Short mmCIF file of C-alpha atoms in Angstrom, two decimals:
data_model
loop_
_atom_site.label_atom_id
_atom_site.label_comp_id
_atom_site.label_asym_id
_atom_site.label_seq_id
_atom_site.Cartn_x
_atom_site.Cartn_y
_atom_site.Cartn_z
CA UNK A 1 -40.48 42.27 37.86
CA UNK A 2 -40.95 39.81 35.14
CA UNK A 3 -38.93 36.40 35.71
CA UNK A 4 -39.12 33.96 32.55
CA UNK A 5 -38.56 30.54 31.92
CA UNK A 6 -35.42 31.31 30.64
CA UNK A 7 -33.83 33.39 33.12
CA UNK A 8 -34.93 30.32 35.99
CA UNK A 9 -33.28 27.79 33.69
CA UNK A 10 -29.61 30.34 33.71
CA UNK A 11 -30.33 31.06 37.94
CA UNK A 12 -31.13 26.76 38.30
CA UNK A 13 -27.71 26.05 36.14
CA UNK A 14 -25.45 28.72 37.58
CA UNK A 15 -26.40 27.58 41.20
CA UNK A 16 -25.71 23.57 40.13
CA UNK A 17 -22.47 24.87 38.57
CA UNK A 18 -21.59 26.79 41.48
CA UNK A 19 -22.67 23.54 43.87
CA UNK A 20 -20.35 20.92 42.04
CA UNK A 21 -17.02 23.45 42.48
CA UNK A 22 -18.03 23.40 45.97
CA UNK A 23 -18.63 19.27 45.99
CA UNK A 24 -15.41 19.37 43.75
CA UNK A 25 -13.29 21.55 46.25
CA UNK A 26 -14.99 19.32 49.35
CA UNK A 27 -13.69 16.17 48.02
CA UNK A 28 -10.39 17.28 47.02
CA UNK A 29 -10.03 18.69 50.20
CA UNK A 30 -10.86 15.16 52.01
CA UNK A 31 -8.83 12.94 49.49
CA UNK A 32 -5.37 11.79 51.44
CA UNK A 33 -2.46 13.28 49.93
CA UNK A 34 -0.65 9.95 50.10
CA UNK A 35 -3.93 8.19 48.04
CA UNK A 36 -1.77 8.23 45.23
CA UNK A 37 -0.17 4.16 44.35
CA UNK A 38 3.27 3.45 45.52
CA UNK A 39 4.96 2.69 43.04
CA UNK A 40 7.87 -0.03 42.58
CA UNK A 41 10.13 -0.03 39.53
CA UNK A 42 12.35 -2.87 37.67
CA UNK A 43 14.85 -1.80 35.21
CA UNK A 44 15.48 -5.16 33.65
CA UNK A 45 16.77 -7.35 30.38
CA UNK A 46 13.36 -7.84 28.99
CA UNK A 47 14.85 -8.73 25.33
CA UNK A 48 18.91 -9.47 25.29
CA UNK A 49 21.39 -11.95 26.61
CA UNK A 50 20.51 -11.96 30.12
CA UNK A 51 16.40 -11.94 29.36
CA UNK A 52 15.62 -15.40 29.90
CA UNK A 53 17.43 -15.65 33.76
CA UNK A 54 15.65 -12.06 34.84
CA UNK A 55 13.08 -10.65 32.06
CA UNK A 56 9.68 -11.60 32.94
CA UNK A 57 10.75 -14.25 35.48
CA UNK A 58 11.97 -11.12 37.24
CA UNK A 59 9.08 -8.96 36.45
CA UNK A 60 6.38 -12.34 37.57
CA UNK A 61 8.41 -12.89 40.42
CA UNK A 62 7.51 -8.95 41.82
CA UNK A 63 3.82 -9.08 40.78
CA UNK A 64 3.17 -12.32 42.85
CA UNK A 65 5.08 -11.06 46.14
CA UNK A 66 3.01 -7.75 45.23
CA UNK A 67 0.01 -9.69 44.94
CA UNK A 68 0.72 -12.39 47.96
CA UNK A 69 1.23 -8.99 50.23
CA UNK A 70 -2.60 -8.00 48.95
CA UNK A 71 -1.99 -5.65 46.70
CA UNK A 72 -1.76 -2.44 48.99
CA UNK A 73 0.07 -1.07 51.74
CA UNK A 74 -0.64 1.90 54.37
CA UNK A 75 -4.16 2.24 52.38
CA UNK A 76 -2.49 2.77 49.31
CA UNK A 77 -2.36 0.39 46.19
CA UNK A 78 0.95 -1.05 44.75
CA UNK A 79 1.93 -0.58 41.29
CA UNK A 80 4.70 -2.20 39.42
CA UNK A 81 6.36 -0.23 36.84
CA UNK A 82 8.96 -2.38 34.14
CA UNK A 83 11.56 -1.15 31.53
CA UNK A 84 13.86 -3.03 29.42
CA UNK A 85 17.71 -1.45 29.96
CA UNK A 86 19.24 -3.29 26.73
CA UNK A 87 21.96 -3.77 29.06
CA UNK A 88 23.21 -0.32 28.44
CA UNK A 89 23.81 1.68 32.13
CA UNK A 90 22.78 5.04 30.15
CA UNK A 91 19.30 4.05 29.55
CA UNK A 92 19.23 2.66 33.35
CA UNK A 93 20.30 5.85 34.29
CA UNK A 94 17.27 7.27 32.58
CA UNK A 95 14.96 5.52 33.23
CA UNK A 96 15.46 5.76 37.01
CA UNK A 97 15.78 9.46 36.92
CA UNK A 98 12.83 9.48 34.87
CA UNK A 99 10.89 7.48 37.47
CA UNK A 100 11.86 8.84 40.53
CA UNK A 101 11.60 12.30 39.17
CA UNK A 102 8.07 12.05 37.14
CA UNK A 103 6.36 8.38 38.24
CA UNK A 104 6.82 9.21 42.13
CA UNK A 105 8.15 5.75 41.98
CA UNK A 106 9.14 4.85 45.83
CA UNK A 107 12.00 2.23 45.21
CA UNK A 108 13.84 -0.09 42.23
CA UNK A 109 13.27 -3.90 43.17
CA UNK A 110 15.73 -4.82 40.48
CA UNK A 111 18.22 -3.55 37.78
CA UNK A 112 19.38 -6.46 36.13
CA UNK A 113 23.38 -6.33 35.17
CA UNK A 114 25.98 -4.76 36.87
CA UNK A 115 27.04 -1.94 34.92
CA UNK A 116 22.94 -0.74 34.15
CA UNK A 117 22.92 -1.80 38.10
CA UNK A 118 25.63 0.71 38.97
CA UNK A 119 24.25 3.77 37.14
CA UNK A 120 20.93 3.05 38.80
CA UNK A 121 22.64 3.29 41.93
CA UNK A 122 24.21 6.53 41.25
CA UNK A 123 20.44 8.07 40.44
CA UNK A 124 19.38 6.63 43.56
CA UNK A 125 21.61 7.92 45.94
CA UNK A 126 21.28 11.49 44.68
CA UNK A 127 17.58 11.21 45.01
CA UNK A 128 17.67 9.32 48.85
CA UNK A 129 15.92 6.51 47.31
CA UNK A 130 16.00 2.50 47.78
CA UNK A 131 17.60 0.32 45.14
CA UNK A 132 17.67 -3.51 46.00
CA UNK A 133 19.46 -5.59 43.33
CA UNK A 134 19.06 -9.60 42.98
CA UNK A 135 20.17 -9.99 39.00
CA UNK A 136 23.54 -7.97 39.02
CA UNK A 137 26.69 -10.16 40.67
CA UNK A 138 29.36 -7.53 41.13
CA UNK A 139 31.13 -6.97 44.60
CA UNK A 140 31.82 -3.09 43.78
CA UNK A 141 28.45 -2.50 44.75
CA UNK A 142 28.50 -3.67 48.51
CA UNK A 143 32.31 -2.59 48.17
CA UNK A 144 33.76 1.16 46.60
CA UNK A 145 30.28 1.61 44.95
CA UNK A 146 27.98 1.28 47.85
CA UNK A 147 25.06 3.80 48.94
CA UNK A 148 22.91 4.19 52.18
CA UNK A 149 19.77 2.59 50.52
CA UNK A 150 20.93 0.27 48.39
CA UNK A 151 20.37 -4.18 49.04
CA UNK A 152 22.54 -6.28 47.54
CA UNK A 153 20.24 -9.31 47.76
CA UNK A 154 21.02 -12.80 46.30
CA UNK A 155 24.04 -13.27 45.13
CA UNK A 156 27.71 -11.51 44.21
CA UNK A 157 30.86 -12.53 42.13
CA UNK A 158 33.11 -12.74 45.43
CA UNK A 159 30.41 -15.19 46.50
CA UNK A 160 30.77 -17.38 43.44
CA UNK A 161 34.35 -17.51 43.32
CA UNK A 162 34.49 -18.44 47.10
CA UNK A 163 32.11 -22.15 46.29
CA UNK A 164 32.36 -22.84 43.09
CA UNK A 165 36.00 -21.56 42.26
CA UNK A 166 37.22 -23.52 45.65
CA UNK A 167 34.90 -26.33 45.00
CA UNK A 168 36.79 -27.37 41.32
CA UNK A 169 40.30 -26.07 43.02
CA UNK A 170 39.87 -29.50 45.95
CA UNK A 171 39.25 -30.97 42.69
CA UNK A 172 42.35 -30.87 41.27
CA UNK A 173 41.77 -27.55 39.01
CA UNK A 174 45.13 -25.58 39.44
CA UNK A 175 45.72 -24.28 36.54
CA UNK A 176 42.73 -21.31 35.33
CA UNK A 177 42.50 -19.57 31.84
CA UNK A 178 39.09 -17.08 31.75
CA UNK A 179 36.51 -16.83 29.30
CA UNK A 180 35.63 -13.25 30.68
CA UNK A 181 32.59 -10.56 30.10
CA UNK A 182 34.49 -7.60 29.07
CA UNK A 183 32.49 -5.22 31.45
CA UNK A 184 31.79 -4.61 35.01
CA UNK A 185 30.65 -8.27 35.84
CA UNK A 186 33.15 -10.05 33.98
CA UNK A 187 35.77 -8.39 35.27
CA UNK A 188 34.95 -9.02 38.99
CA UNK A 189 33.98 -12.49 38.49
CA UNK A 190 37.19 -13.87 36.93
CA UNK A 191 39.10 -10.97 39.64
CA UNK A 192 37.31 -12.42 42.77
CA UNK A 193 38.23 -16.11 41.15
CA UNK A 194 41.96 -15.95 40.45
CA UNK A 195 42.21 -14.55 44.16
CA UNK A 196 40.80 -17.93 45.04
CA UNK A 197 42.51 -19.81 42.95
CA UNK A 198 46.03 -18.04 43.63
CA UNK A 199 45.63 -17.92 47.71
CA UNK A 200 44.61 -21.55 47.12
CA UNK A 201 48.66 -22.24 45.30
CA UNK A 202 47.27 -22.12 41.79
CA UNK A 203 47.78 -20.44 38.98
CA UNK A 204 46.13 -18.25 36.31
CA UNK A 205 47.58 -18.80 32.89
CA UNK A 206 45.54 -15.93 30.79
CA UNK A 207 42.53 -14.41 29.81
CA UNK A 208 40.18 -13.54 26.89
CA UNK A 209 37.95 -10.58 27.09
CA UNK A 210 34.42 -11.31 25.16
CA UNK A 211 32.09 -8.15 24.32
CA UNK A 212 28.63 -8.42 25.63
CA UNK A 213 26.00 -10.64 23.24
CA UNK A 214 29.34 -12.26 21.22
CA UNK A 215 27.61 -14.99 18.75
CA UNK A 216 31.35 -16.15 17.75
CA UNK A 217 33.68 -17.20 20.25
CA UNK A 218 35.74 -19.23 18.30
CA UNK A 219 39.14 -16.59 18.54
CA UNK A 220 38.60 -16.97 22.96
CA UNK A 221 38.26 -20.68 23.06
CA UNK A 222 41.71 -21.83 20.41
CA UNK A 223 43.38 -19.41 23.37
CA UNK A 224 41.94 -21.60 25.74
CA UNK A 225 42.53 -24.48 24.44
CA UNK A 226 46.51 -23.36 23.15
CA UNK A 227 46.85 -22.38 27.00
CA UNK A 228 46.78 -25.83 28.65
CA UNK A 229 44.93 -24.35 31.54
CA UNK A 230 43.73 -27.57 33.68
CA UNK A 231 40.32 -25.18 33.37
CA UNK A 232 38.68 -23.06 31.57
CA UNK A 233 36.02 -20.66 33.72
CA UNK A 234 33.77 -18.89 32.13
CA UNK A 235 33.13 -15.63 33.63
CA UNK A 236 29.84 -15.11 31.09
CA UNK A 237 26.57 -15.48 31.80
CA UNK A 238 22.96 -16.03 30.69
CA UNK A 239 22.67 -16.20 26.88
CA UNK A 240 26.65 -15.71 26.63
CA UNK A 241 27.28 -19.05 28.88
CA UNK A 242 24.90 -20.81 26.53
CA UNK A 243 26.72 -19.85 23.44
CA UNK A 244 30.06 -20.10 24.98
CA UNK A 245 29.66 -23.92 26.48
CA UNK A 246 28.12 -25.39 23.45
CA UNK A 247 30.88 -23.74 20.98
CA UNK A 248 33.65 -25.43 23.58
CA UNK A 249 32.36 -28.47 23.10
CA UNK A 250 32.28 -28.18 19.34
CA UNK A 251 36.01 -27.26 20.04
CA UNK A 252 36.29 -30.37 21.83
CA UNK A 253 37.97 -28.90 25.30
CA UNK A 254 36.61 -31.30 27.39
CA UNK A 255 37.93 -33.54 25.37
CA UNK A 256 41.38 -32.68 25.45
CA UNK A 257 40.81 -32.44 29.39
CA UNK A 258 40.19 -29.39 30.09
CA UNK A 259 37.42 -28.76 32.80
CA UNK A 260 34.76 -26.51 31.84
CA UNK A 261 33.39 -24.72 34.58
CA UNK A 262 30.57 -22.10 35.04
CA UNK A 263 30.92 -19.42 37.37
CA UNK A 264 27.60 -17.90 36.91
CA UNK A 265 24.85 -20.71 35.85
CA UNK A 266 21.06 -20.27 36.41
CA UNK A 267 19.14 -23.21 35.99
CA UNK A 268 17.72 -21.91 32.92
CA UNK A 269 21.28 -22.50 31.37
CA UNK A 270 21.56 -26.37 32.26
CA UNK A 271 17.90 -26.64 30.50
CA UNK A 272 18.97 -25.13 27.05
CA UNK A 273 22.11 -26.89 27.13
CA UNK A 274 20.99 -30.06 28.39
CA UNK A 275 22.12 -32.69 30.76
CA UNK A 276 24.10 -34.73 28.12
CA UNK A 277 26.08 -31.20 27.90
CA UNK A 278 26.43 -30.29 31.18
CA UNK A 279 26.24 -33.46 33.76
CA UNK A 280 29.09 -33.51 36.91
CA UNK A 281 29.44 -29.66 36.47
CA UNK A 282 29.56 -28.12 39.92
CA UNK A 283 27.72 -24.21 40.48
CA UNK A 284 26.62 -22.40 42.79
CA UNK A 285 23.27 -20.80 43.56
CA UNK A 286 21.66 -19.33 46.57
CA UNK A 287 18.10 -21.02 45.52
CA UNK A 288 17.03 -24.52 44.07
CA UNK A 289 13.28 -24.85 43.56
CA UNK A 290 13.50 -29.04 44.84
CA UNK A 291 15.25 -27.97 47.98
CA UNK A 292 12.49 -28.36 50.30
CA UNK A 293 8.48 -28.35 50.43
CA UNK A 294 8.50 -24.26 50.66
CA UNK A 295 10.57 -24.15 47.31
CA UNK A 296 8.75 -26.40 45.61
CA UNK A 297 5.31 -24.95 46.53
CA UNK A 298 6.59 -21.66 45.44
CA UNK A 299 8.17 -22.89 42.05
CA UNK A 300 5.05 -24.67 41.02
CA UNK A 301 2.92 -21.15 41.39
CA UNK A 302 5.75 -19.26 39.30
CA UNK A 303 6.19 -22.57 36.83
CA UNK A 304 2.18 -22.46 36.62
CA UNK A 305 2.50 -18.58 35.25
CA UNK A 306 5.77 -18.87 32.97
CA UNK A 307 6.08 -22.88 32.55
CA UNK A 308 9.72 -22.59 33.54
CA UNK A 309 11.08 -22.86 37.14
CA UNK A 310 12.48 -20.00 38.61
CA UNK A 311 16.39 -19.20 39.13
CA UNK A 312 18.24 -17.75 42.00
CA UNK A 313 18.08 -14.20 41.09
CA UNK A 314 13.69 -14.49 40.55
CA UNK A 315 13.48 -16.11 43.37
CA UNK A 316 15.90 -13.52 45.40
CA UNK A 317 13.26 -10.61 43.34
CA UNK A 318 10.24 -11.84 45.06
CA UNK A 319 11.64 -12.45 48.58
CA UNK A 320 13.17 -8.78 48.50
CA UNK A 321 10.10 -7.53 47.12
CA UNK A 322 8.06 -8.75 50.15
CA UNK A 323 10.66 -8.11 52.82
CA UNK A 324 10.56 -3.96 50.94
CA UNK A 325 6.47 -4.20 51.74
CA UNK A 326 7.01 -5.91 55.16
CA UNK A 327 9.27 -3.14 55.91
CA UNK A 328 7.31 0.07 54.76
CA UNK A 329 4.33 -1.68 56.79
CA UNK A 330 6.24 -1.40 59.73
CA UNK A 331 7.99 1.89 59.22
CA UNK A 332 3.90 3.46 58.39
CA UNK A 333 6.10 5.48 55.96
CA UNK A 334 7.91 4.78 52.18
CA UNK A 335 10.82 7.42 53.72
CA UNK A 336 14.16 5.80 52.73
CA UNK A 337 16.19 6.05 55.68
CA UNK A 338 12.46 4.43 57.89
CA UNK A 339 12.72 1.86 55.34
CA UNK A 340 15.86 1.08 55.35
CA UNK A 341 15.99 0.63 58.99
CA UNK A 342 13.01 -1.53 59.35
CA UNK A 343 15.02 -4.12 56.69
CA UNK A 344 17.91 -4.78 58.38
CA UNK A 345 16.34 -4.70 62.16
CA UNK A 346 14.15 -7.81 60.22
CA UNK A 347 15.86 -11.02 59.88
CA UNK A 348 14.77 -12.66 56.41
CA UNK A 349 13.00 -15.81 56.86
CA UNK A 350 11.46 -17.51 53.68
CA UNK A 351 11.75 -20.13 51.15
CA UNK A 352 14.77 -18.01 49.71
CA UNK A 353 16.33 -17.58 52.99
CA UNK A 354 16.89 -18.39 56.91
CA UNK A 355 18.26 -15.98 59.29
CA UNK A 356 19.41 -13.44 56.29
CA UNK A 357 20.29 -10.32 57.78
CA UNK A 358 21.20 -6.88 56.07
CA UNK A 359 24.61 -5.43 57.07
CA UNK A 360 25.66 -1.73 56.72
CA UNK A 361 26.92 -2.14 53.13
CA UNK A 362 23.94 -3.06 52.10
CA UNK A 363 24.44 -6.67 51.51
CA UNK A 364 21.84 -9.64 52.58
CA UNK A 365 24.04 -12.39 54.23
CA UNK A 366 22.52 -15.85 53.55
CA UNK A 367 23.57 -19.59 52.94
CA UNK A 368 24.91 -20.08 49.39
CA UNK A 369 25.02 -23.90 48.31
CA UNK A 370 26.75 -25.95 46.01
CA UNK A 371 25.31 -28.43 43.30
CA UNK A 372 26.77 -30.88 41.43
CA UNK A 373 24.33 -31.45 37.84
CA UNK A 374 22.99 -34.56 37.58
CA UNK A 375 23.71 -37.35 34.56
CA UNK A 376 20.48 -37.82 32.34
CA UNK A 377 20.29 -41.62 34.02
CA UNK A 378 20.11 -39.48 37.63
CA UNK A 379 17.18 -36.97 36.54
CA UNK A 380 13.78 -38.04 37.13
CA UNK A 381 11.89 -35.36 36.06
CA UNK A 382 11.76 -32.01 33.84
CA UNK A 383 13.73 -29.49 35.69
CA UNK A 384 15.20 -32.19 38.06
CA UNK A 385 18.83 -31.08 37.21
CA UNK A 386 20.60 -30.70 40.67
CA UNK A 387 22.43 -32.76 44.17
CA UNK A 388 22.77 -30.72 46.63
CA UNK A 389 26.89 -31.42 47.42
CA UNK A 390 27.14 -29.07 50.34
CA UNK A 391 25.80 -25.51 52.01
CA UNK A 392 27.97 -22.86 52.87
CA UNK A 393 27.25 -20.56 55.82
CA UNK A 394 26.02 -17.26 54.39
CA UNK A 395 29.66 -15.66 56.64
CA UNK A 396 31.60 -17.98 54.91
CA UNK A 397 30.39 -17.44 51.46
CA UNK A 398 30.19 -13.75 51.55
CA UNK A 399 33.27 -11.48 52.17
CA UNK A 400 33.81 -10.70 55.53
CA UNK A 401 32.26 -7.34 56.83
CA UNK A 402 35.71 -6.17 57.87
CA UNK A 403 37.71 -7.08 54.61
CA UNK A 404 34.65 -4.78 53.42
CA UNK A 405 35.66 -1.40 51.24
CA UNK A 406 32.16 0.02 51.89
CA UNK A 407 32.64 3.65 53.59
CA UNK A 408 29.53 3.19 55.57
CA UNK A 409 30.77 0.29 57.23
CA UNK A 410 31.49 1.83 60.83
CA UNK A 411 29.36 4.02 60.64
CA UNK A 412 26.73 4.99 63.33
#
């Protein structure tokens, strides 16, 4: 029989096609099914009112915890997935569905704002998966709203009210009108507040209700100001607190005597509106980067990437981030329920937090502190804005687990 050159060629071809499928199939076959990256997700306010206090601070504050844990975990490599919310929950929503349905994304390491925080939640319970929130402040979500794997990790309205709002009551600060958020947050701020400040013998004299990303508060503040209220709290934050403080002064409130006081103010708020604006203002926060050597070291590596210093809710972002890691290390597994068990059998112990446990609503117990702002003669430095005043015990600051409305508490 007659071979030619052209027939050995097809026979040479077909058997090298043949041989990759089989090389093909044979690697396949060997690859891990779990090869794939985990992948972490933050549903955040990359470009409105609350931006500037989570935003990319947020999103750094993830990649270096990602980055300080090596990168990978069981094998596999971490990726860190971002999306800008616009602070509407329906796009949260989304976005998580999207990502736990399509991405294979293992867990949410932030949803900044309550309400986007809340639909998140909703996503991730009817999906089994782990939501741990450090930017959103409301107490419905360790309370009526909470979910088997969801963290509530730095901070929450009830938390505020309960140092700040009793700080300016021993003050003298009896009388309350509220500058309020009118949505989720607000609400629970100035609620959790005027309990204070009524158990306390005090009184609340009214309230204005200020749409999210309001440029003109001028209509809020002449009823604050007509209401004689000993104080005016501001139950606003980020971009809103900005706008809101610096139009009161232009109103001149402090100078008729009223007491202006923040209920939710990041450090990034005292630098835009300065110390001349804001000196002898008390807050609370459960972070200040000059609190000790292990803050400061950490703030200079995040100032180094962002040239800002980081704020309660960034720092409370990258601590979370590596206590989720720490946790699916142990548990060999990204299962929820594994997870979740390996986080609250591990105390927290960090630069953000000592002794911080996880209870069964889902909330991270830690110390919460109180600063006074310093005068401009008082600050040494950029960024040196606070004195410490005093530290409250994480189970003093934090409702108490059995005043809890959580239907998992009890639970086995």
């Amino acid at each position: 029989m007659a071979v030619t050159i052209g027939g050995c060629m097809k026979a040479l071809l077909a058997g090298l096609a043949v041989c990759w499928v089989l090389v093909a199939h044979s690697a396949l076959a060997q690859t891990p099914p779990d090869a794939a990256p985990i992948r972490l997700g933050l549903i955040l306010d990359m470009s409105s009112v609350y931006a500037d206090v989570t935003g990319a601070g947020s999103e750094t504050a993830a990649r270096m915890a990602v980055e300080d844990f090596g990168g990978e975990v069981l094998g596999r490599r971490i990726e860190v997935l971002v999306a800008d919310h616009q602070n509407k929950p329906d796009i949260a929503g989304s976005v998580a569905a999207k990502w736990f349905d399509v991405e294979h994304v293992a867990a949410l390491l932030d949803v900044a704002a309550s309400s986007p925080a809340l639909a998140a939640m909703a996503v991730a319970k009817a999906r089994d998966k782990i939501i741990i929130m450090s930017g959103p402040g409301a107490t419905s979500i360790t309370n009526e709203a909470c979910i088997p794997t969801s963290v509530h990790y730095t901070y929450n309205t009830y938390a505020l009210a309960h140092t700040t709002g009793k700080a300016v009551i021993r003050q003298g600060g009896k009388s309350w009108f509220f500058l309020t958020a009118d949505y989720t947050f607000g609400h629970q701020l100035a609620a959790d507040t005027s309990a204070v400040v009524k158990a306390a013998g005090g009184q609340v004299l009214g309230q204005a209700l200020a749409p999210i990303g309001t440029s003109d508060y001028s209509s809020f503040l002449l009823q604050a100001q007509q209401s004689k209220a000993q104080v005016v709290g501001f139950a606003v934050a980020g971009a809103d607190l900005v706008n809101a403080v610096k139009q009161a002064a232009e109103f001149g409130l402090d100078q008729g005597g009223q007491k202006l006081t923040g209920l939710l103010v990041y450090i990034n708020d005292i630098h835009g509106l300065g110390l001349q604006a804001t000196q002898g203002m008390l807050l609370s926060s459960a972070f200040y980067w000059d609190r000790d050597d292990a803050t400061r070291q950490w703030a200079k590596r995040f100032y180094g990437r962002l040239h800002k210093m980081p704020n309660m809710s960034q720092a409370g972002v990258y601590s979370s981030t590596l206590h989720y890691l720490q946790a699916v290390q142990a548990a060999g597994t990204t299962d929820s329920a594994a997870v979740m068990r390996a986080m609250r059998d591990t105390p927290v112990n960090d630069f953000f937090a000592h002794n911080g446990h996880i209870r069964a609503d889902g909330l991270m117990v830690h110390d919460m502190y109180l600063f006074q702002v310093k005068t401009p003669a008082e600050s040494k430095a950029p960024w040196d804005y606070y004195k410490l005043v005093a530290t409250i015990p994480g189970d003093e600051a934090f409702q108490p687990l059995a005043e809890s409305r959580c239907s998992l508490v009890g639970l086995k």
